[in-house]
Short mmCIF file of C-alpha atoms in Angstrom, two decimals:
data_model
loop_
_atom_site.label_atom_id
_atom_site.label_comp_id
_atom_site.label_asym_id
_atom_site.label_seq_id
_atom_site.Cartn_x
_atom_site.Cartn_y
_atom_site.Cartn_z
CA MET B 30 -6.71 5.63 27.65
CA LEU B 31 -8.49 8.73 28.90
CA LYS B 32 -8.58 11.19 26.02
CA LYS B 33 -7.22 14.73 26.27
CA SER B 34 -10.65 16.28 25.90
CA VAL B 35 -11.91 14.33 28.90
CA TRP B 36 -8.99 15.41 31.09
CA LYS B 37 -9.74 19.00 30.19
CA TYR B 38 -13.30 18.46 31.31
CA LEU B 39 -12.12 16.98 34.60
CA ALA B 40 -10.05 20.04 35.38
CA VAL B 41 -12.88 22.54 34.83
CA PRO B 42 -14.54 22.41 38.29
CA PHE B 43 -11.22 23.03 40.01
CA CYS B 44 -10.25 25.80 37.61
CA LEU B 45 -13.51 27.62 38.18
CA LEU B 46 -13.07 27.23 41.91
CA VAL B 47 -9.56 28.62 41.92
CA LEU B 48 -10.61 31.53 39.76
CA LEU B 49 -13.48 32.33 42.11
CA ALA B 50 -11.12 32.01 45.06
CA GLY B 51 -8.89 34.71 43.68
CA CYS B 52 -6.43 33.37 41.13
CA GLY B 53 -6.10 36.85 39.72
CA GLY B 54 -5.50 38.28 43.17
CA SER B 55 -7.06 41.43 44.54
CA GLY B 56 -4.05 43.61 43.81
CA GLY B 57 -5.48 45.48 40.86
CA ASP B 58 -6.40 44.86 37.28
CA LYS B 59 -3.86 43.34 34.91
CA THR B 60 -2.06 45.93 32.88
CA ASP B 61 0.68 45.95 30.29
CA GLY B 62 2.53 48.56 32.35
CA SER B 63 5.02 51.16 31.14
CA ASN B 64 8.60 52.07 31.96
CA ASP B 65 8.20 55.60 30.69
CA ALA B 66 9.31 57.98 33.42
CA ALA B 67 6.62 60.39 32.28
CA SER B 68 4.00 57.89 33.37
CA GLY B 69 4.89 58.46 37.01
CA LYS B 70 5.86 54.85 37.58
CA LYS B 71 8.82 53.74 39.67
CA ASP B 72 11.58 51.74 38.04
CA GLU B 73 11.78 49.34 40.99
CA LEU B 74 9.26 47.02 42.66
CA ARG B 75 10.20 45.75 46.13
CA ILE B 76 8.71 42.47 47.35
CA ALA B 77 9.28 41.20 50.89
CA VAL B 78 9.44 37.40 51.03
CA SER B 79 9.72 35.29 54.15
CA ALA B 80 12.46 32.84 53.17
CA ASN B 81 15.65 32.54 51.19
CA PRO B 82 15.18 30.13 48.26
CA PRO B 83 17.10 26.88 48.74
CA SER B 84 18.19 27.30 45.11
CA LEU B 85 17.17 29.07 41.93
CA ASP B 86 17.47 25.86 39.94
CA ALA B 87 13.80 25.76 39.00
CA GLN B 88 13.99 22.19 37.67
CA ILE B 89 14.99 20.49 40.91
CA ALA B 90 14.08 22.73 43.88
CA ASN B 91 10.73 21.65 45.32
CA SER B 92 9.84 25.10 46.63
CA ASN B 93 7.18 27.68 45.84
CA ILE B 94 9.59 30.59 46.30
CA THR B 95 12.05 29.05 43.82
CA ALA B 96 9.28 28.54 41.26
CA GLN B 97 7.88 32.03 41.78
CA ILE B 98 11.20 33.80 41.23
CA GLY B 99 12.26 31.22 38.65
CA TYR B 100 9.26 31.88 36.40
CA HIS B 101 10.49 35.46 35.97
CA ILE B 102 13.94 34.23 34.84
CA PHE B 103 13.24 30.98 33.01
CA GLU B 104 10.52 29.68 30.70
CA PRO B 105 9.22 26.18 29.89
CA LEU B 106 7.86 24.83 26.61
CA PHE B 107 4.37 24.83 28.14
CA ALA B 108 2.77 26.57 31.13
CA MET B 109 -0.65 26.75 32.77
CA ASP B 110 -3.05 29.45 31.60
CA GLY B 111 -5.61 31.17 33.79
CA ASN B 112 -7.94 28.18 33.44
CA PHE B 113 -5.20 25.75 34.47
CA GLU B 114 -4.90 24.39 30.96
CA PRO B 115 -1.40 23.85 29.49
CA GLN B 116 -0.52 26.31 26.72
CA PRO B 117 2.62 26.76 24.57
CA VAL B 118 5.27 29.21 25.77
CA LEU B 119 8.61 28.35 24.14
CA ALA B 120 6.84 25.75 22.04
CA ASP B 121 5.15 26.93 18.86
CA SER B 122 2.99 23.84 18.34
CA TYR B 123 2.99 20.08 18.86
CA GLU B 124 1.56 16.89 17.40
CA VAL B 125 0.93 13.54 19.06
CA SER B 126 1.37 10.21 17.30
CA GLU B 127 -1.56 7.86 16.85
CA GLY B 128 -0.21 5.61 19.60
CA GLY B 129 -0.03 8.53 22.03
CA LYS B 130 3.64 8.16 22.97
CA VAL B 131 5.53 10.34 20.47
CA TYR B 132 5.25 14.13 20.69
CA THR B 133 6.73 16.25 17.91
CA ILE B 134 7.25 19.75 19.31
CA LYS B 135 7.98 22.75 17.13
CA LEU B 136 9.94 25.53 18.89
CA LEU B 137 9.59 29.28 18.62
CA LYS B 138 12.34 30.82 16.51
CA GLY B 139 14.43 33.82 17.46
CA VAL B 140 14.16 33.33 21.24
CA LYS B 141 17.23 34.73 23.02
CA PHE B 142 18.83 33.60 26.26
CA HIS B 143 20.08 36.27 28.64
CA ASN B 144 23.63 35.64 27.38
CA GLY B 145 22.59 36.59 23.83
CA LYS B 146 22.55 33.04 22.43
CA GLU B 147 19.53 31.86 20.43
CA MET B 148 17.57 28.97 21.91
CA THR B 149 17.57 25.84 19.73
CA ALA B 150 16.64 22.18 20.00
CA ASP B 151 20.07 21.42 21.49
CA ASP B 152 19.22 23.50 24.56
CA VAL B 153 15.74 21.99 24.87
CA VAL B 154 16.97 18.40 24.59
CA ALA B 155 19.74 18.99 27.14
CA SER B 156 17.37 20.74 29.57
CA LEU B 157 14.50 18.28 29.37
CA SER B 158 16.74 15.21 29.45
CA ARG B 159 18.15 16.49 32.75
CA TRP B 160 14.72 17.53 34.06
CA VAL B 161 13.04 14.18 33.42
CA LYS B 162 15.89 12.46 35.29
CA ASP B 163 16.62 14.86 38.16
CA SER B 164 13.26 16.50 38.89
CA GLN B 165 11.42 14.45 41.49
CA LYS B 166 7.99 15.19 40.03
CA ALA B 167 9.05 14.54 36.44
CA SER B 168 10.89 11.30 37.18
CA THR B 169 7.94 9.99 39.19
CA LEU B 170 5.45 10.61 36.40
CA ILE B 171 7.32 10.36 33.10
CA GLY B 172 10.71 8.96 34.09
CA GLY B 173 12.27 7.07 31.19
CA SER B 174 10.87 9.45 28.57
CA THR B 175 13.42 10.59 26.01
CA PHE B 176 14.03 13.77 24.02
CA GLU B 177 15.73 13.95 20.63
CA LYS B 178 16.65 16.72 18.23
CA VAL B 179 14.91 16.52 14.85
CA ASP B 180 16.26 19.82 13.56
CA ASP B 181 17.25 23.15 15.12
CA TYR B 182 13.64 24.03 15.89
CA THR B 183 12.00 20.63 16.35
CA VAL B 184 12.21 18.18 19.26
CA LYS B 185 10.77 14.66 19.48
CA MET B 186 9.66 13.39 22.85
CA THR B 187 8.99 9.70 23.32
CA ALA B 188 6.97 9.28 26.51
CA ASN B 189 7.51 6.34 28.83
CA GLU B 190 3.87 5.40 28.32
CA ALA B 191 0.86 6.73 26.48
CA SER B 192 -1.11 9.11 28.69
CA SER B 193 -3.25 12.16 28.06
CA ASP B 194 -1.57 14.21 30.80
CA VAL B 195 1.97 14.40 29.37
CA ILE B 196 1.68 18.06 28.32
CA THR B 197 0.17 18.86 31.73
CA VAL B 198 3.24 17.32 33.37
CA LEU B 199 5.47 19.44 31.12
CA ALA B 200 3.49 22.49 32.28
CA ASN B 201 3.63 21.69 36.02
CA PRO B 202 4.55 24.95 37.83
CA ILE B 203 6.68 23.46 40.62
CA MET B 204 10.05 21.90 39.72
CA PHE B 205 9.09 23.07 36.27
CA ALA B 206 10.65 22.12 32.94
CA ALA B 207 12.75 25.28 32.60
CA ILE B 208 14.88 25.60 29.48
CA TYR B 209 18.54 26.44 30.11
CA PRO B 210 21.43 26.84 27.66
CA ALA B 211 22.91 23.41 26.90
CA GLU B 212 26.33 24.43 28.19
CA ILE B 213 24.83 25.39 31.57
CA VAL B 214 23.16 21.99 31.83
CA GLU B 215 26.42 20.23 31.01
CA LYS B 216 28.20 22.01 33.87
CA ALA B 217 25.47 21.27 36.44
CA GLY B 218 26.65 19.32 39.49
CA GLU B 219 24.78 17.41 42.18
CA LYS B 220 23.58 20.64 43.79
CA GLY B 221 22.27 22.00 40.50
CA ILE B 222 23.17 24.69 38.02
CA THR B 223 25.45 27.51 39.09
CA GLU B 224 24.62 30.07 36.37
CA TYR B 225 21.03 31.24 36.19
CA ILE B 226 20.52 32.08 32.51
CA GLY B 227 17.07 31.76 30.99
CA THR B 228 14.82 33.25 28.33
CA GLY B 229 12.40 35.04 30.68
CA PRO B 230 11.49 38.73 30.86
CA TYR B 231 13.94 39.29 33.73
CA LYS B 232 17.53 38.23 34.28
CA LEU B 233 19.35 37.71 37.55
CA ALA B 234 21.34 40.84 38.47
CA ASP B 235 22.42 40.02 42.03
CA TRP B 236 21.76 37.51 44.82
CA LYS B 237 22.99 38.29 48.32
CA GLN B 238 22.24 35.19 50.40
CA ASP B 239 19.69 35.89 53.15
CA GLN B 240 19.42 39.54 52.04
CA TYR B 241 17.87 40.00 48.61
CA ILE B 242 17.52 38.74 45.04
CA GLU B 243 17.55 41.43 42.37
CA LEU B 244 16.19 40.89 38.86
CA GLU B 245 16.52 43.36 36.02
CA LYS B 246 14.58 43.66 32.79
CA PHE B 247 15.93 41.63 29.87
CA ASP B 248 15.95 44.19 27.07
CA ASP B 249 16.01 41.58 24.29
CA TYR B 250 12.89 39.81 25.55
CA LYS B 251 10.07 39.78 23.03
CA VAL B 252 6.50 39.19 24.17
CA ARG B 253 5.48 35.74 22.95
CA GLU B 254 2.99 35.83 20.12
CA ASN B 255 1.28 32.74 21.55
CA ALA B 256 0.80 34.30 25.00
CA THR B 257 -2.57 33.59 26.61
CA THR B 258 -3.20 34.08 30.34
CA GLY B 259 -1.82 33.02 33.72
CA LEU B 260 1.69 31.57 33.70
CA ALA B 261 1.42 31.35 29.91
CA GLY B 262 0.34 34.98 29.67
CA LYS B 263 1.83 38.12 28.21
CA LYS B 264 5.01 39.22 30.02
CA THR B 265 5.94 42.85 29.58
CA ALA B 266 8.61 43.40 32.28
CA ALA B 267 6.60 46.50 33.10
CA THR B 268 8.97 47.54 35.90
CA ASP B 269 12.70 47.65 35.17
CA LYS B 270 13.83 46.04 38.40
CA LEU B 271 12.31 43.50 40.80
CA VAL B 272 13.89 43.24 44.25
CA PHE B 273 12.90 40.29 46.44
CA ASP B 274 13.93 41.31 49.96
CA ILE B 275 14.40 38.28 52.20
CA VAL B 276 12.77 39.31 55.47
CA THR B 277 12.32 36.34 57.76
CA ASP B 278 11.03 38.40 60.68
CA ALA B 279 7.27 38.80 60.29
CA SER B 280 7.05 42.01 62.34
CA THR B 281 9.63 43.65 60.06
CA ARG B 282 7.62 42.65 56.98
CA ILE B 283 4.43 44.03 58.52
CA ALA B 284 6.07 47.31 59.46
CA GLY B 285 7.51 47.58 55.94
CA ALA B 286 4.05 47.06 54.43
CA LYS B 287 2.53 49.78 56.57
CA ASN B 288 5.26 52.38 56.11
CA GLY B 289 5.65 51.77 52.37
CA GLN B 290 9.16 50.31 52.48
CA TYR B 291 7.85 47.32 50.55
CA ASP B 292 5.37 47.46 47.70
CA ILE B 293 4.23 43.87 48.26
CA VAL B 294 4.58 41.73 51.37
CA GLU B 295 4.09 38.00 51.05
CA GLU B 296 3.14 35.50 53.74
CA VAL B 297 1.29 37.92 55.99
CA PRO B 298 0.86 36.19 59.38
CA GLN B 299 -2.79 35.62 60.07
CA ASP B 300 -2.38 37.34 63.45
CA ASN B 301 -1.82 40.57 61.51
CA TYR B 302 -4.71 40.12 59.11
CA GLU B 303 -7.15 42.44 60.87
CA GLU B 304 -4.43 45.03 61.51
CA LEU B 305 -3.47 45.27 57.84
CA GLU B 306 -7.08 45.10 56.69
CA LYS B 307 -7.52 48.51 58.33
CA ALA B 308 -4.40 50.03 56.74
CA SER B 309 -5.51 52.74 54.29
CA ASN B 310 -2.47 52.34 52.02
CA LEU B 311 -2.89 48.59 51.45
CA LYS B 312 -5.18 46.05 49.86
CA LEU B 313 -5.04 42.41 50.88
CA ASP B 314 -4.86 39.58 48.37
CA VAL B 315 -6.74 36.80 50.17
CA THR B 316 -6.58 33.48 48.36
CA LYS B 317 -7.81 30.06 49.40
CA GLY B 318 -4.58 28.43 48.50
CA GLY B 319 -3.90 24.90 49.73
CA THR B 320 -3.36 22.53 52.62
CA LEU B 321 -1.19 22.42 55.73
CA ASN B 322 0.18 18.89 55.91
CA LEU B 323 2.05 16.59 58.27
CA PHE B 324 4.38 14.09 56.58
CA LEU B 325 5.61 11.07 58.53
CA ASN B 326 8.83 9.12 58.08
CA THR B 327 7.81 5.58 57.07
CA THR B 328 11.25 4.04 56.57
CA VAL B 329 13.53 4.47 59.60
CA GLY B 330 13.38 3.20 63.18
CA ILE B 331 10.15 3.03 65.16
CA MET B 332 8.44 5.11 62.46
CA GLU B 333 8.57 2.09 60.15
CA LYS B 334 5.75 0.59 62.23
CA GLN B 335 2.26 1.42 61.03
CA ASP B 336 0.88 1.32 64.59
CA MET B 337 3.40 4.00 65.58
CA ARG B 338 2.32 6.28 62.77
CA GLN B 339 -1.34 5.64 63.56
CA ALA B 340 -0.64 6.59 67.17
CA VAL B 341 0.59 9.96 65.94
CA LEU B 342 -2.56 10.49 63.86
CA ALA B 343 -4.79 9.47 66.78
CA ALA B 344 -3.18 12.09 69.04
CA LEU B 345 -3.83 15.07 66.77
CA ASN B 346 -6.36 17.79 67.55
CA MET B 347 -6.67 19.80 64.34
CA ASP B 348 -8.69 22.59 65.99
CA ASP B 349 -5.78 23.60 68.22
CA ILE B 350 -3.17 23.10 65.49
CA LEU B 351 -4.97 25.29 62.97
CA LEU B 352 -5.88 27.98 65.47
CA ALA B 353 -2.22 28.28 66.47
CA SER B 354 -1.20 28.39 62.81
CA TYR B 355 -3.75 30.85 61.45
CA GLY B 356 -5.33 32.60 64.43
CA ASN B 357 -8.55 33.55 62.67
CA LYS B 358 -11.11 30.78 62.07
CA GLN B 359 -12.19 32.54 58.88
CA LEU B 360 -8.76 31.75 57.44
CA PHE B 361 -8.80 27.96 57.72
CA GLU B 362 -11.07 24.96 57.26
CA GLU B 363 -10.93 21.45 58.67
CA ASN B 364 -11.25 18.74 56.03
CA PRO B 365 -9.23 15.57 55.32
CA GLY B 366 -9.06 16.09 51.54
CA TRP B 367 -5.85 16.94 49.70
CA PHE B 368 -7.88 19.11 47.30
CA ASN B 369 -10.25 21.98 47.89
CA PRO B 370 -13.39 20.49 49.48
CA ASP B 371 -15.49 22.26 46.83
CA ASP B 372 -13.57 20.69 43.95
CA ALA B 373 -16.26 18.56 42.30
CA GLN B 374 -13.77 16.20 40.69
CA TRP B 375 -11.03 15.66 43.25
CA GLY B 376 -12.46 16.85 46.56
CA SER B 377 -12.69 13.80 48.80
CA GLU B 378 -13.28 12.80 52.42
CA ALA B 379 -11.81 9.33 51.97
CA GLY B 380 -9.93 8.35 55.12
CA LYS B 381 -11.86 10.79 57.30
CA GLU B 382 -11.99 8.25 60.14
CA TYR B 383 -8.24 8.85 60.61
CA TYR B 384 -8.56 12.65 60.57
CA ASN B 385 -8.81 14.93 63.63
CA GLN B 386 -9.29 12.00 66.00
CA ASN B 387 -8.09 13.80 69.16
CA ASP B 388 -8.14 10.44 70.96
CA PRO B 389 -5.27 10.20 73.51
CA ASP B 390 -6.44 6.83 74.83
CA LYS B 391 -6.38 5.28 71.36
CA ALA B 392 -2.95 6.82 70.75
CA LYS B 393 -1.57 5.25 73.93
CA GLU B 394 -2.94 1.82 73.01
CA LEU B 395 -1.36 2.04 69.56
CA LEU B 396 1.97 3.02 71.15
CA LYS B 397 1.84 -0.19 73.19
CA LYS B 398 1.09 -2.25 70.07
CA ALA B 399 4.02 -0.59 68.30
CA GLY B 400 6.39 -1.45 71.15
CA TYR B 401 7.28 2.18 71.63
CA ASN B 402 10.07 2.59 74.22
CA ASN B 403 10.53 6.35 74.52
CA GLU B 404 12.48 6.64 71.27
CA LYS B 405 13.05 10.29 70.36
CA LEU B 406 11.01 11.54 67.45
CA VAL B 407 12.42 14.60 65.71
CA LEU B 408 10.09 17.19 64.19
CA VAL B 409 12.01 19.55 61.90
CA THR B 410 10.63 22.98 61.11
CA THR B 411 11.49 26.55 60.16
CA PRO B 412 10.41 29.87 61.68
CA ASP B 413 10.62 31.37 58.18
CA TYR B 414 7.06 30.11 57.66
CA PRO B 415 5.19 30.89 60.91
CA GLU B 416 2.18 28.67 60.17
CA MET B 417 4.46 25.64 59.75
CA TYR B 418 6.49 26.52 62.84
CA ASN B 419 3.48 27.16 65.09
CA ALA B 420 1.75 23.98 63.95
CA THR B 421 4.89 21.97 64.71
CA LEU B 422 5.04 23.26 68.29
CA VAL B 423 1.41 22.32 68.91
CA VAL B 424 1.89 18.86 67.39
CA GLN B 425 4.91 18.39 69.65
CA GLU B 426 2.80 19.17 72.73
CA GLN B 427 -0.01 16.86 71.63
CA LEU B 428 2.46 14.01 71.10
CA LYS B 429 4.08 14.61 74.47
CA LYS B 430 0.68 14.38 76.17
CA VAL B 431 0.25 10.80 74.96
CA GLY B 432 3.77 9.81 76.03
CA ILE B 433 5.81 10.39 72.87
CA ASN B 434 9.32 11.80 73.29
CA ALA B 435 8.92 14.51 70.65
CA GLU B 436 11.70 17.03 70.02
CA VAL B 437 11.58 20.04 67.68
CA GLU B 438 14.61 21.10 65.64
CA SER B 439 14.27 24.50 63.97
CA TYR B 440 16.36 25.78 61.05
CA ASP B 441 16.34 28.43 58.36
CA PHE B 442 14.29 27.38 55.35
CA SER B 443 17.14 26.10 53.20
CA THR B 444 18.54 23.94 56.03
CA PHE B 445 15.05 22.74 56.91
CA MET B 446 14.60 21.52 53.34
CA GLU B 447 17.83 19.54 53.62
CA HIS B 448 16.86 17.90 56.92
CA ARG B 449 13.28 17.12 55.95
CA ALA B 450 14.62 15.25 52.89
CA ASP B 451 16.77 12.93 55.05
CA PRO B 452 14.79 10.24 56.92
CA ASN B 453 17.76 9.71 59.23
CA GLN B 454 17.42 13.28 60.50
CA CYS B 455 13.67 13.65 60.60
CA SER B 456 10.72 11.70 62.01
CA MET B 457 8.09 14.07 60.66
CA PHE B 458 7.66 17.57 59.28
CA ILE B 459 4.93 20.03 58.35
CA THR B 460 4.69 22.07 55.17
CA SER B 461 2.02 24.24 53.59
CA ASN B 462 1.41 23.16 49.99
CA SER B 463 -0.60 24.93 47.32
CA TYR B 464 -3.50 23.22 45.58
CA ASN B 465 -2.65 21.23 42.47
CA VAL B 466 -4.61 20.62 39.28
CA LEU B 467 -4.37 16.82 39.31
CA PRO B 468 -3.61 14.25 42.05
CA ILE B 469 -0.54 13.03 40.18
CA GLN B 470 1.08 16.39 40.96
CA LEU B 471 0.71 16.06 44.74
CA THR B 472 3.92 16.10 46.75
CA VAL B 473 2.58 13.37 49.04
CA LEU B 474 2.76 10.93 46.12
CA ASP B 475 6.41 11.76 45.44
CA LYS B 476 8.53 9.05 47.09
CA THR B 477 11.52 11.39 47.35
CA TRP B 478 9.55 13.97 49.36
CA ALA B 479 8.87 12.00 52.53
CA GLY B 480 9.83 8.46 51.56
CA LEU B 481 6.35 7.09 50.85
CA ASP B 482 7.47 4.37 48.45
CA ARG B 483 4.68 1.84 48.18
CA PRO B 484 3.24 -0.20 45.29
CA GLU B 485 -0.22 1.03 46.26
CA VAL B 486 0.87 4.56 45.36
CA THR B 487 2.39 3.51 42.05
CA ASP B 488 -0.71 1.46 41.19
CA GLY B 489 -3.02 4.31 42.22
CA ILE B 490 -1.22 6.81 40.00
CA LYS B 491 -1.35 4.39 37.10
CA ALA B 492 -5.06 3.79 37.66
CA MET B 493 -5.81 7.51 37.53
CA ARG B 494 -3.67 8.13 34.45
CA SER B 495 -5.23 5.26 32.52
CA ALA B 496 -8.84 5.85 33.64
CA ASN B 497 -11.53 5.73 30.95
CA SER B 498 -13.91 8.15 32.66
CA GLN B 499 -13.95 10.87 35.28
CA GLU B 500 -15.85 8.56 37.62
CA GLU B 501 -13.18 5.89 37.29
CA ALA B 502 -10.41 8.43 37.88
CA LYS B 503 -12.23 9.81 40.94
CA ALA B 504 -12.69 6.33 42.42
CA ALA B 505 -8.98 5.61 41.97
CA TRP B 506 -8.10 8.85 43.77
CA ASP B 507 -10.52 8.06 46.63
CA ASP B 508 -8.83 4.68 47.08
CA LEU B 509 -5.39 6.25 47.08
CA GLN B 510 -6.30 8.97 49.57
CA GLU B 511 -7.82 6.30 51.83
CA PHE B 512 -4.56 4.31 51.61
CA ILE B 513 -2.42 7.33 52.57
CA TYR B 514 -4.41 7.73 55.79
CA GLU B 515 -4.68 4.01 56.56
CA TYR B 516 -0.94 3.53 56.03
CA GLY B 517 -0.18 6.59 58.14
CA GLY B 518 2.10 8.15 55.55
CA ALA B 519 0.77 11.67 55.93
CA THR B 520 -2.25 13.70 56.96
CA VAL B 521 -3.81 16.95 55.93
CA LEU B 522 -4.03 19.20 58.99
CA GLY B 523 -6.37 21.68 57.34
CA HIS B 524 -6.96 24.06 54.44
CA PHE B 525 -5.50 27.55 54.56
CA THR B 526 -6.19 30.96 53.12
CA GLY B 527 -3.04 32.82 52.11
CA VAL B 528 -2.72 36.57 52.61
CA ASN B 529 -0.42 38.97 50.76
CA ALA B 530 -0.36 42.73 51.37
CA VAL B 531 -0.24 44.90 48.24
CA SER B 532 0.29 48.66 48.15
CA ASN B 533 -2.57 50.68 46.68
CA ASN B 534 0.04 52.11 44.30
CA VAL B 535 0.62 48.72 42.64
CA ASP B 536 -1.20 47.71 39.47
CA GLY B 537 -0.85 44.58 37.37
CA TYR B 538 -0.17 42.24 40.30
CA GLU B 539 -1.40 38.73 39.56
CA TYR B 540 -1.68 35.52 41.57
CA MET B 541 -1.64 32.03 40.15
CA ARG B 542 -0.23 29.41 42.47
CA PHE B 543 2.10 32.22 43.62
CA PRO B 544 2.36 35.98 42.97
CA ILE B 545 3.71 37.04 39.59
CA PHE B 546 5.05 40.50 38.79
CA TRP B 547 6.02 40.71 35.13
CA ASN B 548 3.13 43.08 34.38
CA ALA B 549 3.20 44.90 37.72
CA THR B 550 3.90 48.62 38.12
CA VAL B 551 4.07 50.91 41.14
CA SER B 552 3.20 54.59 41.08
CA GLU B 553 5.47 57.27 42.50
#
């Protein structure tokens, strides 16, 4: 088994890269903030976001916007610090058995939920038992693990298998292991929890669908004594109220950034990059953040055929797709890897022969081999994320040029997420996905994301998790990335640079996988 110290070493090149790329953002130095009116700080921070969250159930919603808002409301036992190492949050400490399967986790005492109840082992066991079963990422990696109460402030976890990355999985920032009151978990239905009560520095005050989400400071929150940095850092609730305005129209967000209506504007379209760069009242947080990806249905109809999926890959011209998505060539990079190309451990060009082929003749030959007979292929998308929408339209045109009957269906973000999860309603879809720390966290390996359910994936994950050296782990990842391309399950379209606009009056803004605001203030 690969020891914990080795896994930490493996993560270092990526961590350094992300830090250099702007993990802390460019929105000002971190501050503790103050709510004292005499300090000249506003009591409200307004953030314009581009989409309505499909849910605020942070355990089961596979969405960056859900995780971003959710981290202000809920807390996990462990979270990633600024070096992408897992650190305790609601946990006080933990010990691992000699066999590597049993984790004894001591909990912080005196932690209050927003409803005034103290958090105990009953809440943790109920929350994590649901999470390991219902969270796609958790069930894929540690499904079958169990949680038991030892006493009011101690929980025993028995992992499904010995692995050095268990705490990293518990600290994963998307579909994270949020701790809810046990009674909330017990009332959760198929669509998730209906009361959003956590232990975080902010509590939910109001949610008007498609309009705004308002969070207010939780007065009984106490800064964790074990706070470090990043998502495990000190949380001061420096501004009394956070308002996430849901503004799907990009031009409205841009105008609001320029005229000061919004203090922070997320998802700045790359077409507006140069315009906002010149705005004297703004600073731009420019972060090399992840990959734009095309996921293919591998289970229904003509898309079951590998030749059909390879025909799609052969037709793609990444230059045109990325230019339509990001506009400025300085804001994207072509590379087949699912990790940052500069990541010494996980950056890989395996499968590059299937990437950016731009070969219509090959695509047409593969369509003949697949027996394609003008079946309609449905590409689902959402205008709430312009880069995804624009890329989808270009892919549609490229597929049409080789004789594929490609049709685009466009929905709001929440409806898009429903359709993309149903292989009977979707032939393929495009999403932008942030970089991960380890390959096992990649959405492409999650069989419930796009239906890629193959033994090669399961075996590849197991090989990485049980590797005895970084070289062995890297080789296993190279083989798995090669398989994804060869099988035609998905393709990276390119690597993107995300842009957020931040008012010059804002201090304490941080970025780590997504923007975080618990230490942010805005001057009058």
